[in-house]
Short mmCIF file of C-alpha atoms in Angstrom, two decimals:
data_model
loop_
_atom_site.label_atom_id
_atom_site.label_comp_id
_atom_site.label_asym_id
_atom_site.label_seq_id
_atom_site.Cartn_x
_atom_site.Cartn_y
_atom_site.Cartn_z
CA MET S 10 170.57 223.06 -143.40
CA SER S 11 169.33 220.84 -139.93
CA ALA S 12 166.46 220.96 -138.57
CA LYS S 13 165.62 223.01 -135.33
CA TYR S 14 164.03 220.32 -133.47
CA SER S 15 164.53 217.08 -133.93
CA SER S 16 161.18 215.65 -132.78
CA ILE S 17 157.86 218.01 -132.60
CA LEU S 18 154.28 217.50 -132.03
CA LEU S 19 151.87 219.00 -134.32
CA LYS S 20 148.58 219.86 -133.15
CA LEU S 21 145.45 220.47 -135.12
CA SER S 22 142.65 220.85 -135.52
CA GLY S 23 139.34 219.11 -136.93
CA GLU S 24 138.60 222.73 -138.16
CA ALA S 25 141.35 222.95 -140.86
CA LEU S 26 139.66 219.95 -142.07
CA ALA S 27 136.96 221.85 -142.82
CA GLY S 28 138.07 224.06 -145.13
CA ASP S 29 134.99 227.32 -145.72
CA ARG S 30 133.34 224.06 -145.97
CA GLY S 31 132.43 224.72 -142.28
CA PHE S 32 132.14 220.79 -141.72
CA GLY S 33 133.44 217.79 -142.97
CA VAL S 34 136.82 217.04 -144.80
CA ASP S 35 137.36 219.17 -147.45
CA GLU S 36 139.73 217.56 -150.09
CA CYS S 37 141.61 221.22 -150.70
CA ALA S 38 142.14 221.62 -147.06
CA LEU S 39 143.40 217.92 -146.08
CA ASN S 40 145.83 217.87 -148.55
CA THR S 41 147.21 221.48 -147.55
CA ILE S 42 147.67 220.08 -144.14
CA VAL S 43 148.77 216.97 -145.65
CA SER S 44 151.73 219.00 -147.33
CA CYS S 45 151.94 220.73 -143.71
CA ILE S 46 152.99 217.42 -142.28
CA GLN S 47 155.45 216.68 -145.41
CA ASP S 48 157.16 219.39 -144.85
CA ALA S 49 157.99 218.14 -141.53
CA VAL S 50 158.93 214.73 -142.73
CA GLU S 51 161.75 216.20 -145.49
CA THR S 52 163.07 217.95 -142.47
CA GLY S 53 164.12 215.18 -141.04
CA CYS S 54 161.85 215.82 -137.73
CA GLN S 55 160.80 212.85 -135.73
CA THR S 56 157.01 213.79 -136.36
CA GLY S 57 153.69 212.99 -134.05
CA VAL S 58 149.94 214.80 -134.23
CA VAL S 59 146.71 215.61 -132.26
CA ILE S 60 144.02 216.06 -134.47
CA GLY S 61 140.40 216.83 -132.73
CA GLY S 62 137.20 216.23 -134.53
CA GLY S 63 135.59 219.55 -134.76
CA ASN S 64 134.50 219.46 -137.79
CA ILE S 65 132.72 216.26 -137.28
CA HIS S 66 131.69 217.40 -133.71
CA ARG S 67 132.32 220.07 -131.65
CA GLY S 68 131.68 218.23 -127.78
CA ALA S 69 131.01 220.09 -124.88
CA GLY S 70 128.13 222.79 -126.26
CA ALA S 71 127.50 220.93 -128.67
CA LEU S 72 124.08 219.41 -128.17
CA SER S 73 122.62 220.82 -125.71
CA SER S 74 120.06 217.09 -125.33
CA LEU S 75 123.25 214.79 -125.48
CA ASN S 76 125.00 213.44 -121.68
CA ARG S 77 128.63 214.97 -121.86
CA VAL S 78 130.06 212.12 -121.20
CA ARG S 79 128.18 210.64 -124.29
CA SER S 80 129.09 214.17 -126.11
CA ASP S 81 132.93 213.58 -125.74
CA LYS S 82 132.95 209.74 -126.79
CA ILE S 83 131.70 210.63 -130.19
CA GLY S 84 134.28 213.42 -130.47
CA MET S 85 137.28 210.33 -130.02
CA LEU S 86 135.33 209.15 -132.84
CA ALA S 87 135.49 212.06 -135.02
CA THR S 88 139.09 212.13 -134.26
CA LEU S 89 140.04 208.69 -135.50
CA ILE S 90 137.64 209.62 -138.43
CA ASN S 91 139.74 212.29 -138.76
CA ALA S 92 143.27 210.29 -138.42
CA LEU S 93 142.64 207.78 -140.60
CA ARG S 94 141.42 210.71 -143.23
CA ILE S 95 145.05 212.15 -143.39
CA SER S 96 146.81 209.19 -142.62
CA ASP S 97 145.85 207.34 -146.17
CA VAL S 98 146.54 210.49 -148.10
CA LEU S 99 150.01 210.75 -146.26
CA GLU S 100 150.51 207.36 -147.66
CA GLN S 101 149.65 208.02 -151.39
CA ARG S 102 152.60 210.53 -151.04
CA GLY S 103 154.90 207.33 -150.02
CA ILE S 104 155.17 208.53 -146.31
CA GLU S 105 154.24 206.20 -143.88
CA CYS S 106 152.22 206.29 -140.74
CA ARG S 107 150.88 205.26 -138.32
CA VAL S 108 147.74 206.17 -136.27
CA MET S 109 147.57 205.06 -132.73
CA SER S 110 144.18 205.54 -130.47
CA ALA S 111 143.44 206.08 -127.27
CA PHE S 112 141.08 204.06 -127.03
CA GLU S 113 141.18 200.30 -128.31
CA ALA S 114 140.36 200.31 -131.83
CA SER S 115 141.41 196.98 -133.53
CA GLY S 116 141.42 196.39 -136.86
CA ILE S 117 141.84 199.78 -137.15
CA ALA S 118 144.48 201.74 -135.28
CA GLU S 119 146.85 201.35 -132.34
CA THR S 120 146.09 201.59 -128.97
CA TYR S 121 148.39 203.89 -127.95
CA VAL S 122 151.86 203.02 -126.14
CA ALA S 123 153.81 205.79 -125.84
CA ALA S 124 156.88 203.53 -125.61
CA ARG S 125 156.28 202.05 -129.63
CA ALA S 126 154.90 205.96 -130.77
CA VAL S 127 158.27 206.35 -130.14
CA LYS S 128 159.98 203.75 -131.71
CA HIS S 129 156.95 204.15 -135.20
CA MET S 130 159.82 207.91 -134.87
CA GLN S 131 162.42 206.38 -134.67
CA GLN S 132 161.80 204.08 -137.77
CA SER S 133 161.33 207.34 -139.12
CA ARG S 134 157.19 207.16 -139.37
CA VAL S 135 155.02 209.78 -138.53
CA VAL S 136 152.69 209.20 -135.86
CA ILE S 137 148.65 210.08 -135.68
CA TYR S 138 147.00 210.64 -131.93
CA ALA S 139 143.45 209.68 -132.76
CA GLY S 140 141.12 209.85 -129.60
CA GLY S 141 142.12 212.94 -127.05
CA THR S 142 143.59 211.78 -124.07
CA GLY S 143 140.26 208.89 -123.60
CA CYS S 144 138.79 210.30 -121.20
CA PRO S 145 136.28 212.84 -121.15
CA PHE S 146 136.45 216.47 -120.28
CA PHE S 147 139.58 216.64 -121.30
CA THR S 148 140.48 218.71 -124.77
CA THR S 149 142.06 217.14 -128.20
CA ASP S 150 144.94 220.81 -126.62
CA THR S 151 145.28 218.31 -123.85
CA ALA S 152 146.00 215.35 -125.44
CA ALA S 153 148.76 216.92 -127.38
CA ALA S 154 150.23 218.58 -124.48
CA LEU S 155 150.70 214.79 -123.04
CA ARG S 156 151.55 213.38 -126.15
CA ALA S 157 154.00 215.38 -126.64
CA LEU S 158 155.64 214.74 -122.91
CA GLU S 159 155.54 212.23 -122.88
CA THR S 160 157.77 210.63 -126.15
CA GLY S 161 159.69 213.64 -125.88
CA ALA S 162 158.63 215.74 -128.09
CA GLN S 163 160.77 219.64 -127.80
CA VAL S 164 158.44 221.89 -129.05
CA MET S 165 154.38 221.26 -129.81
CA ILE S 166 153.62 223.28 -132.55
CA LYS S 167 149.66 224.60 -133.39
CA ALA S 168 148.44 225.01 -135.91
CA THR S 169 146.05 227.62 -136.72
CA LYS S 170 144.46 229.62 -139.45
CA VAL S 171 146.01 233.25 -138.03
CA SER S 172 150.03 234.11 -138.42
CA GLY S 173 150.11 233.55 -134.19
CA ILE S 174 148.84 234.29 -130.95
CA TYR S 175 146.35 237.48 -130.71
CA ASP S 176 144.36 239.68 -128.48
CA ARG S 177 141.17 238.05 -130.33
CA ASP S 178 139.98 236.58 -132.86
CA PRO S 179 141.95 239.27 -136.10
CA VAL S 180 139.24 237.62 -138.55
CA VAL S 181 136.53 239.39 -136.47
CA HIS S 182 138.41 242.20 -135.07
CA PRO S 183 140.79 243.85 -137.55
CA GLU S 184 142.38 245.76 -134.03
CA ALA S 185 143.30 242.59 -132.92
CA VAL S 186 146.70 242.81 -131.17
CA PHE S 187 150.01 240.34 -131.84
CA PHE S 188 151.94 238.94 -129.85
CA LYS S 189 154.99 237.05 -130.38
CA ASP S 190 156.73 236.41 -127.40
CA LEU S 191 154.93 235.76 -124.11
CA ASP S 192 155.46 233.26 -121.07
CA TYR S 193 152.82 230.52 -119.62
CA ASP S 194 151.55 232.87 -117.12
CA GLN S 195 151.14 235.24 -119.37
CA VAL S 196 148.90 233.38 -121.68
CA LEU S 197 146.29 232.12 -118.49
CA GLY S 198 146.64 235.31 -116.52
CA MET S 199 145.12 237.12 -120.21
CA ASP S 200 142.87 234.93 -120.54
CA LEU S 201 144.21 234.40 -124.10
CA LYS S 202 142.53 231.70 -126.24
CA VAL S 203 145.91 229.82 -128.10
CA MET S 204 144.70 226.73 -125.53
CA ASP S 205 142.06 225.40 -122.89
CA ALA S 206 144.28 226.38 -119.41
CA ALA S 207 145.10 222.35 -118.92
CA ALA S 208 147.04 221.97 -122.29
CA VAL S 209 149.36 225.71 -120.71
CA SER S 210 149.60 224.54 -117.44
CA LEU S 211 150.48 221.02 -118.89
CA CYS S 212 153.13 222.74 -121.15
CA ARG S 213 154.14 225.52 -117.90
CA ASP S 214 154.88 222.95 -115.34
CA ASN S 215 157.16 220.86 -117.91
CA ASN S 216 158.84 224.17 -119.77
CA LEU S 217 157.36 222.70 -122.66
CA GLU S 218 157.71 224.84 -125.72
CA LEU S 219 154.91 226.38 -127.59
CA ARG S 220 154.50 227.84 -131.06
CA VAL S 221 151.41 228.40 -132.48
CA ILE S 222 151.94 229.32 -136.74
CA ASP S 223 150.19 230.22 -139.56
CA VAL S 224 149.98 226.36 -141.09
CA THR S 225 147.70 228.33 -144.43
CA ARG S 226 150.50 229.84 -145.75
CA LYS S 227 153.02 227.76 -147.95
CA GLY S 228 156.03 226.34 -146.26
CA ASN S 229 155.66 228.20 -143.30
CA LEU S 230 156.42 225.31 -140.56
CA SER S 231 159.75 224.41 -142.69
CA ARG S 232 160.71 227.71 -142.34
CA LEU S 233 159.94 227.95 -138.42
CA LEU S 234 161.44 224.01 -138.60
CA ASN S 235 164.88 224.98 -139.96
CA GLY S 236 165.37 228.29 -137.31
CA GLU S 237 163.19 230.91 -138.82
CA ASP S 238 161.29 233.16 -136.63
CA VAL S 239 158.22 232.02 -137.36
CA GLY S 240 154.35 232.76 -135.39
CA SER S 241 154.73 233.48 -132.52
CA VAL S 242 156.48 231.28 -129.00
CA VAL S 243 154.81 230.09 -125.67
CA ARG S 244 157.97 229.43 -123.43
CA ALA S 245 159.53 229.83 -119.93
CA LYS S 246 159.88 233.37 -118.21
CA ARG S 247 163.45 235.06 -118.96
CA GLY S 248 165.51 233.12 -116.44
CA GLU S 249 162.90 230.65 -115.65
CA LYS S 250 164.00 226.61 -116.32
#
């Protein structure tokens, strides 16, 4: 079966790496995430990954005494640590990958250049984007939308621990309402916490499809890439392009 998408951008939160520990990197959670990426590779998709750093440093509001710009820079470093951890496990499994950083990290990662990232993916390498956008005040959600657009991804897939988009956290609120299919304006208008508003606006303005799926359920990403209707989707209003 051929993949539904030829190129994807997978957005992972740093917290996903922490598993039940809540901080740092849990080996079981790390292997679950790497298996998810491996599933994408095995469908033949060109695969880019943006990873957050919240398992190490939570950025804005994490430390009230810390300057926001400096805090965001610490967060950028955290994403690089996570990217290196993921790349190591991928390589142990025989999957070629490259870590590309939004800021210069000579000897640790390649500096991000969109054309070079595309070339890596064309050569069947996974590209892991670290460092967010490289600028403070922007989240890794926004970085994911930006990298997806810069490298021509057909869809951005946000990996979560729940089955899709809800009006509130279904873990805390069992009565939460599930949304299967939304447009960008609905997400913004209802203030649904799918991604930050800047990221959703970038997707809307450039008609980038957004999928939200549970990556803790084995095989979910493979099923989505092979054409099954998994999770939630955010796209243009019907009749719009």
